Coordinates of C-alpha atoms and ligand atoms in Angstrom, one line a residue:
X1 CA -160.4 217.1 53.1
X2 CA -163.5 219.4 52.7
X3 CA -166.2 218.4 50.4
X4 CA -164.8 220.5 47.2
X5 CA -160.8 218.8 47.7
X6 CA -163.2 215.6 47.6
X7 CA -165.2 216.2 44.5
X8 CA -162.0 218.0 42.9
X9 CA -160.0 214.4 43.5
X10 CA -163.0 212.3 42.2
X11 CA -163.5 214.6 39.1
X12 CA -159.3 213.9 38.1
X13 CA -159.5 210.1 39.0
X14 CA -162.5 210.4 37.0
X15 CA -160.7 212.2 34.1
X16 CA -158.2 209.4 34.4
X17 CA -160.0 206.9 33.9
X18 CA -159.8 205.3 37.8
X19 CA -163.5 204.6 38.5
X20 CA -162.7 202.6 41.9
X21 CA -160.5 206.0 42.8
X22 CA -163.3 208.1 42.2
X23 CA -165.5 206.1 43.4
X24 CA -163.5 206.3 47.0
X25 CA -163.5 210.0 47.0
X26 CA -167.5 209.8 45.9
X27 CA -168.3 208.4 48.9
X28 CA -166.6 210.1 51.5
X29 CA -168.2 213.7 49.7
X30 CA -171.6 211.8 49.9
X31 CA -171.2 211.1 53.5
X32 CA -169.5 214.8 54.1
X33 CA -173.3 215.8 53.0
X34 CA -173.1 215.8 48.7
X35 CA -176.3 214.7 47.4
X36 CA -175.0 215.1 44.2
X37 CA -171.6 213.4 44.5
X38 CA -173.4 210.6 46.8
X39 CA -176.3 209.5 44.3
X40 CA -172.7 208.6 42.1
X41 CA -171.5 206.8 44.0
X42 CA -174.9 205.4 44.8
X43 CA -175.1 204.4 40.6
X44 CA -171.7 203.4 40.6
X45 CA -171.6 200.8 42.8
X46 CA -175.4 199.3 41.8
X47 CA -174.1 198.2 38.6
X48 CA -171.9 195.2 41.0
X49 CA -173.3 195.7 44.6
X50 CA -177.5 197.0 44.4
X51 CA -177.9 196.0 47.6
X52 CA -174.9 197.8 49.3
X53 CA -176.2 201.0 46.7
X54 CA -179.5 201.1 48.9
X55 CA -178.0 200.5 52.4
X56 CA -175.1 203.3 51.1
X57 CA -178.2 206.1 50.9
X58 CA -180.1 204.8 53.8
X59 CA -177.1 205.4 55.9
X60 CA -177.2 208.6 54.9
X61 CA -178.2 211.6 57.1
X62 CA -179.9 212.7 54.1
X63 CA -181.7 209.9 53.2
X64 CA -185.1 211.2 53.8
X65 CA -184.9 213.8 51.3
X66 CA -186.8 213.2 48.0
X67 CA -184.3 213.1 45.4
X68 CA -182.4 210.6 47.1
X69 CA -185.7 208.5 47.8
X70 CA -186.5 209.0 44.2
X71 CA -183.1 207.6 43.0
X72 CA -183.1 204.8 45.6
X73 CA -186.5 203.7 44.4
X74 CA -185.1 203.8 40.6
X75 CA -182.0 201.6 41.9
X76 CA -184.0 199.1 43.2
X77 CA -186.4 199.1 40.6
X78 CA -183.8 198.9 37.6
X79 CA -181.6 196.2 39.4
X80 CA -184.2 193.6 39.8
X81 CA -184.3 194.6 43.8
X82 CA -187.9 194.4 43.7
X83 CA -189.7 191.4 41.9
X84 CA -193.2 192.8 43.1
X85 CA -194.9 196.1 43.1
X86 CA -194.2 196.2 46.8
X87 CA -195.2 199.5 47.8
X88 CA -193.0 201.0 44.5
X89 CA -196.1 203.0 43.1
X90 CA -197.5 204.4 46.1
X91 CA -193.8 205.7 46.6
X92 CA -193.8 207.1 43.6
X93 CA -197.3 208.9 44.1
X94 CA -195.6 209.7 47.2
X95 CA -191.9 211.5 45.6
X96 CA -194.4 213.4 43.0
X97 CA -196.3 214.9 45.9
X98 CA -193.3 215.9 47.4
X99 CA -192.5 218.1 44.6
X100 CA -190.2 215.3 42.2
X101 CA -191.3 216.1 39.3
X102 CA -189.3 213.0 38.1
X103 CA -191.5 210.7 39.8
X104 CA -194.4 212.1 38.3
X105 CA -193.3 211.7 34.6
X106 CA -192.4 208.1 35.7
X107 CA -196.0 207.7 36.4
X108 CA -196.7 209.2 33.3
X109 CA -194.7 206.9 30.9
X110 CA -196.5 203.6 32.4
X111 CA -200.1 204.7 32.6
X112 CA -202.5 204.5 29.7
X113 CA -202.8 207.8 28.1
X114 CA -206.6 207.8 27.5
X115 CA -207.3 206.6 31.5
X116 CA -208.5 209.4 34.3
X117 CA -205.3 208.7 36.3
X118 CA -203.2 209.7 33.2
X119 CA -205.0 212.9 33.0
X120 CA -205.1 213.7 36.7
X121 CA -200.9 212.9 37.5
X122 CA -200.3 215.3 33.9
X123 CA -202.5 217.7 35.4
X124 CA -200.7 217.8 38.4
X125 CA -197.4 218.5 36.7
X126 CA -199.4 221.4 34.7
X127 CA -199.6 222.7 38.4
X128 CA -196.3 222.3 39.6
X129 CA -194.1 222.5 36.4
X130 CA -196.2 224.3 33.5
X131 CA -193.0 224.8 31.5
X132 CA -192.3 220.4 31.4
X133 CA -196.4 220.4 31.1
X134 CA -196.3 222.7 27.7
X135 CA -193.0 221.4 26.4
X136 CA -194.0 217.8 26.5
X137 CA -197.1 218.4 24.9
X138 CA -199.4 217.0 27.3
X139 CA -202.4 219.2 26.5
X140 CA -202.6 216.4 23.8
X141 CA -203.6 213.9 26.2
X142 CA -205.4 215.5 29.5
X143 CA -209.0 215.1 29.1
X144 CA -212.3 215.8 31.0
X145 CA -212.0 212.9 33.2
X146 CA -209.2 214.1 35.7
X147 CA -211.6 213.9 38.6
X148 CA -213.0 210.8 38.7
X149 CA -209.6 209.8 39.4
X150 CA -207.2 210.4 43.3
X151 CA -203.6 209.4 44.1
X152 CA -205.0 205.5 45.3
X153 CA -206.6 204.8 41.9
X154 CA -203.1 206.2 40.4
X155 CA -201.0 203.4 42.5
X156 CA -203.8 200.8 41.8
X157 CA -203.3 201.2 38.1
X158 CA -199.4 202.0 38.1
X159 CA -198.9 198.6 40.6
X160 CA -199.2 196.0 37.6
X161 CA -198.0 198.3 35.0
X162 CA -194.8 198.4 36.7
X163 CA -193.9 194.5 36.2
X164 CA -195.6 193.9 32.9
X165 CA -193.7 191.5 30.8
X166 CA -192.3 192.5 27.3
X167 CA -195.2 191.1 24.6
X168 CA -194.3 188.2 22.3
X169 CA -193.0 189.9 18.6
X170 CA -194.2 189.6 15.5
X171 CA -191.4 187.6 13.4
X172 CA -191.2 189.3 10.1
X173 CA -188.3 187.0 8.8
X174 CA -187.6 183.5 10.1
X175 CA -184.2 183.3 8.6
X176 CA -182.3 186.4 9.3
X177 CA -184.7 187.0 12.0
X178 CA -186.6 189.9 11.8
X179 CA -189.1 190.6 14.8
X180 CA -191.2 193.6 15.3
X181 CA -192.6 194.3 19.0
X182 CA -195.7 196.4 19.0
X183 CA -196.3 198.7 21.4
X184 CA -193.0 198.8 23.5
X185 CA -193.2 202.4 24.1
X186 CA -195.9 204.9 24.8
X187 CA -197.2 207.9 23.1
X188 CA -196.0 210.0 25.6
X189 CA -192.5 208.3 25.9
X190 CA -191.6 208.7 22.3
X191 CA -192.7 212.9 22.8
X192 CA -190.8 212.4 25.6
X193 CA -187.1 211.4 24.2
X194 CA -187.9 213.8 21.3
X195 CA -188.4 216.8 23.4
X196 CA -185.6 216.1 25.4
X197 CA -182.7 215.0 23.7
X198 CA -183.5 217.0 20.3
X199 CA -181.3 219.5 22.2
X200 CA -178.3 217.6 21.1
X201 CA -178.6 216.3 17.4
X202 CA -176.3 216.4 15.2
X203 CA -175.2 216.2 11.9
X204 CA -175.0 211.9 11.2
X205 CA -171.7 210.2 10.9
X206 CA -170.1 207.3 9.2
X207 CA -167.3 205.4 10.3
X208 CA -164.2 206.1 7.7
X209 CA -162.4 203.0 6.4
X210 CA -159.1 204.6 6.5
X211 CA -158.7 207.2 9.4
X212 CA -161.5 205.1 12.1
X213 CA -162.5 207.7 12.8
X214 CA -166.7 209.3 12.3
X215 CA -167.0 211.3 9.1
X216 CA -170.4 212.9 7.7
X217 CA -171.2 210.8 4.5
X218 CA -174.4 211.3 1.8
X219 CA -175.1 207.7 2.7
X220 CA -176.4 209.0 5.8
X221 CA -177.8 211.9 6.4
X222 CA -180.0 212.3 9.0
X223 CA -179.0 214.0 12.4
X224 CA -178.6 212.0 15.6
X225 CA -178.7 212.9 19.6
X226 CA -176.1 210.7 20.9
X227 CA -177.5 209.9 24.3
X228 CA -174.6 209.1 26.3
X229 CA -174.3 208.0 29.9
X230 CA -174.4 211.7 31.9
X231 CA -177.7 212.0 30.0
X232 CA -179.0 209.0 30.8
X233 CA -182.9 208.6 32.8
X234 CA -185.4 206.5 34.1
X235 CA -186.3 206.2 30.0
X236 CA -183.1 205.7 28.8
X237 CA -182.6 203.0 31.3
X238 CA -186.0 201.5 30.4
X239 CA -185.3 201.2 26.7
X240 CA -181.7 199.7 28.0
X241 CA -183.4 196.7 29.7
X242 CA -186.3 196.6 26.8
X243 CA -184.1 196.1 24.1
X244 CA -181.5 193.3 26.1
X245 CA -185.2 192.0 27.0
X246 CA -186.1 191.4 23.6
X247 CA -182.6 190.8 22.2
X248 CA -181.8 188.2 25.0
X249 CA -178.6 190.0 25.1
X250 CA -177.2 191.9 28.4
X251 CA -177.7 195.5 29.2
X252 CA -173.7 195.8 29.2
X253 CA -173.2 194.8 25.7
X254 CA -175.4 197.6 24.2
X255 CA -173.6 200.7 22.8
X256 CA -174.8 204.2 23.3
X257 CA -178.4 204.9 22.4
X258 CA -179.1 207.3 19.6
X259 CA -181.8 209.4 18.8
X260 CA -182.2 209.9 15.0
X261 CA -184.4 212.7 13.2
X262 CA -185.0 212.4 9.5
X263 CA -186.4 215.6 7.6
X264 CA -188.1 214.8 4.0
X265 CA -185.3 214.3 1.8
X266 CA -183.2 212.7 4.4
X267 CA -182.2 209.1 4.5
X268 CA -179.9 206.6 5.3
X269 CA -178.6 204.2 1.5
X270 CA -178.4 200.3 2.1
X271 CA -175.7 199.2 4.4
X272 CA -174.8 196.5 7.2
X273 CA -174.5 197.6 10.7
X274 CA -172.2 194.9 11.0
X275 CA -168.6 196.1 11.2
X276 CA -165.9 195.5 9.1
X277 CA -163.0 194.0 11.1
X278 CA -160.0 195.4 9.8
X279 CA -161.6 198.8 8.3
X280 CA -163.6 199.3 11.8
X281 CA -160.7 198.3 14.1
X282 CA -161.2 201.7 16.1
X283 CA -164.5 200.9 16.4
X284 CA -164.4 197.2 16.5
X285 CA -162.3 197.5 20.1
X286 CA -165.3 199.0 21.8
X287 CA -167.3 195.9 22.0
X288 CA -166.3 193.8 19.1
X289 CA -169.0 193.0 15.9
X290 CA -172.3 194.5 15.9
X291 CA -174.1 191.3 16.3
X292 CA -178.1 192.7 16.3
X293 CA -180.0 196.2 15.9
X294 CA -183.4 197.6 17.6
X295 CA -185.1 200.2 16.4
X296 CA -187.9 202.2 18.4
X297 CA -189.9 204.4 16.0
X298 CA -191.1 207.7 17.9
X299 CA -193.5 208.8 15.1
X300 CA -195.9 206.8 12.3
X301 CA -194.6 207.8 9.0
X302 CA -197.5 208.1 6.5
X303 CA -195.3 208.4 3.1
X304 CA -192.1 206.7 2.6
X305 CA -189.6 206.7 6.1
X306 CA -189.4 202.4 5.8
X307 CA -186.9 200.9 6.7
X308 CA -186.1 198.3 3.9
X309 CA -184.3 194.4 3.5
X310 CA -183.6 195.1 0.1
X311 CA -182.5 191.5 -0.5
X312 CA -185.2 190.4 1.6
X313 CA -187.6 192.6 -0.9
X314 CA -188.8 193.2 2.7
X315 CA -190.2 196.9 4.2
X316 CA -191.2 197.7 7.8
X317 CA -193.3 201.1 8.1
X318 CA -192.7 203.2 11.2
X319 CA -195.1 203.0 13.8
X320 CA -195.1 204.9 16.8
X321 CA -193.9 203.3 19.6
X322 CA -192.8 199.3 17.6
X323 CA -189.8 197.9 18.0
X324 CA -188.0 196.1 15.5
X325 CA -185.0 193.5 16.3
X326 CA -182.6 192.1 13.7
X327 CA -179.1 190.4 13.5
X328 CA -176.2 191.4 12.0
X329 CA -173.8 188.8 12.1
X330 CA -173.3 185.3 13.2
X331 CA -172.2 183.4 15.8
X332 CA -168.7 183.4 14.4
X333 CA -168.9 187.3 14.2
X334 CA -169.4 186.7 10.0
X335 CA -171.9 189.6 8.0
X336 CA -175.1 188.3 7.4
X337 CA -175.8 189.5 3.5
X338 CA -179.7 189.7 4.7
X339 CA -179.6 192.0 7.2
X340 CA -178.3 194.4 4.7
X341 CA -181.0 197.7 4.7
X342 CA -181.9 200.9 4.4
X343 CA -183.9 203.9 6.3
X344 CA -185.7 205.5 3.1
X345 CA -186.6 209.6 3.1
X346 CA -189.4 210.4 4.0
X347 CA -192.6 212.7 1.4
X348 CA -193.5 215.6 4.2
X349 CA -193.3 214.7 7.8
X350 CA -189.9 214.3 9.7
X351 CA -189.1 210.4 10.5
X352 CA -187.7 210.4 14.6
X353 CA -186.0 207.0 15.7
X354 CA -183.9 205.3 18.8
X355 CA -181.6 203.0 17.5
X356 CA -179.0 200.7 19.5
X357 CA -176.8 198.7 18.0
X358 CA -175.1 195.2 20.2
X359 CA -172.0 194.2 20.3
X360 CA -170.4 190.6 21.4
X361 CA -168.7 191.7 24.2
X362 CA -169.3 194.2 26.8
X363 CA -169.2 197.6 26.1
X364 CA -167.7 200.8 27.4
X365 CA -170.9 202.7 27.9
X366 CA -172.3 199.1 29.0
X367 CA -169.8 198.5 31.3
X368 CA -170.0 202.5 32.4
X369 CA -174.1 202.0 33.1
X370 CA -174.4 198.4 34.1
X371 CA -171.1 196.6 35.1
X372 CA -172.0 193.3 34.3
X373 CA -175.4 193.3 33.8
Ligands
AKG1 O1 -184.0 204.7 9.5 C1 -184.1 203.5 9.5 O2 -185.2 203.0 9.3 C2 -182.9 202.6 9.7 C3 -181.9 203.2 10.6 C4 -180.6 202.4 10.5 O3 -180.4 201.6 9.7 C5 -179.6 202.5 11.6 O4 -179.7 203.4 12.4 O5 -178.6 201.7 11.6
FE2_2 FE1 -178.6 200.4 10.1

């Protein structure tokens, strides 16, 4: 079989639902000579076997070019292959001179905005890709100091940025909990996941009691960007791990992020995220109850935009870049009345938001992503 017959079989086993088929056919296209069709298999098989995921691509003939260094580096890094820096920033600083533009925006998202090195790696990507440079605003944040900075300092300051732990939260509420986590993501992140997944909002659904199925309600009526797994990145895949990190939950047991935009006027009325058994059933299968909720705020809201407890008589204002963690249910999978609440409109600015609900079990898109993980 030529490479096409391959990638046509993988594509219907695919269809079909038969990863481990596709998966078969994957391989042999990626070892044919398909970048494409090898860095799935690649993905495929870290979320079970990361180690036989890197030593698949470095038996590779093209295992020297810099995508497939790039998205090795990324499968080691998000699988816990590499406990210490270990060389993973000067690769990076590496892939970006190479002309990975991917690596470079890596960079970006873990350096501090107002350092030298932040300045000099966006100024590089000003050179290379002017169009990202413009569209992701970074004018905002280059400043006069891009020369006192070279690609060493970059890896210096990237090497323990790279393994920072997640900060201790802020508990809000002791009962329901409530935490808050400053900080988790950067200025440049948040511009980031607005600029590019606004391409795919949507008018918001609810989940109808009767059919199962999504309906758009006036209890909520924001958009959302469902982010699902063939648009998933590095970023994605770092919110993933931040918000089973802070959740103590598992990366497979998260459903499908969303990104949520809010114009003045826009809200979404008191409810649980928790789901009903019988009335969610459709939903329910996926995963089973809704057992806690992060949100990331991408923006500060000045007026209005809070999300409120209202039997808590509790309010959270949106920062840029916190995180707030709640529950849903119990143990037993049971509502919990407190965690009833509210995303409230906004006076002038637009309100933007990742939200991702966990569920009890795995998950498809978990289980899709991260196997068991
Ligand atoms: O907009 C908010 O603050 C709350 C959003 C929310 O409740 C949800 O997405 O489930
Ligand atoms: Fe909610």
């Amino acid at each position: 079989m030529n490479i096409q017959q391959l990638i046509a079989k993988a594509n219907k086993a695919h269809a079909a639902n038969d990863i481990s088929l596709a998966m078969g056919f994957l391989k042999q296209a990626g070892e044919a000579g398909d970048i494409n069709a090898a860095l799935d298999y690649a993905y495929y098989l870290s979320h079970d076997k990361p180690i036989e995921s890197v030593q698949y691509l470095e038996s590779l003939s093209c295992v020297e070019n810099p995508i497939v260094q790039y998205h090795k580096l990324l499968i080691a890094y998000f699988c816990d292959l590499i406990t210490e820096s270990n060389g993973v920033a000067k690769s990076l600083v590496a892939l970006g001179q190479k002309g990975v533009i991917e690596a470079y925006l890596v960079i970006l998202s873990y350096l501090e905005q107002s350092s030298s090195e932040f300045s000099f790696i966006a100024n590089k990507v000003r050179n290379i890709a002017p169009n990202i440079f413009n569209q992701l605003k970074l004018d905002e944040f280059v400043n006069s100091k891009v020369c006192e900075s070279n690609n060493d300092k970059v890896a210096q300051g990237l090497e323990s940025k790279l393994f920072e732990p997640l900060p201790l939260p802020i508990t809000l509420n002791e009962e329901l909990p409530i935490s808050l986590f400053e900080s988790t993501l950067s200025g440049f992140e948040c511009n980031y996941l607005i600029t590019k997944f606004s391409a795919l909002l949507q008018p918001s659904m609810v989940v109808d009691p009767i059919t199962g199925q999504g309906r758009i309600d006036k209890v909520r009526t924001s958009y959302v960007a469902i982010i699902s797994p063939e648009h998933c990145d590095w970023l994605t895949r770092k919110i993933d791990k931040l918000v089973a990190k802070a959740t103590k939950t598992r990366c497979c047991e998260g459903e499908v992020l969303n990104l949520l935009r809010y114009v003045p006027g826009q809200e979404y009325k008191p409810h649980y995220d928790a789901l009903n058994r019988l009335h969610d059933a459709k939903t329910f299968e996926d995963g089973g109850q809704r057992t806690k909720t992060a949100i990331i705020y991408l923006n500060t809201v000045n007026e209005g935009g809070n999300t409120t407890f209202p039997k808590l008589g509790m309010r959270v204002s949106p920062n840029k870049g916190n995180m707030l963690v709640f529950n849903n249910s119990d143990d037993k999978g049971n509502v919990l009345i407190n965690s009833y609440h509210a995303g409230e409109s906004t006076q002038k600015e637009n309100k933007w938001l990742v939200t991702k609900w966990i569920r009890e079990h795995k998950t498809n898109y978990g289980k899709f992503l991260y196997g068991n993980h």
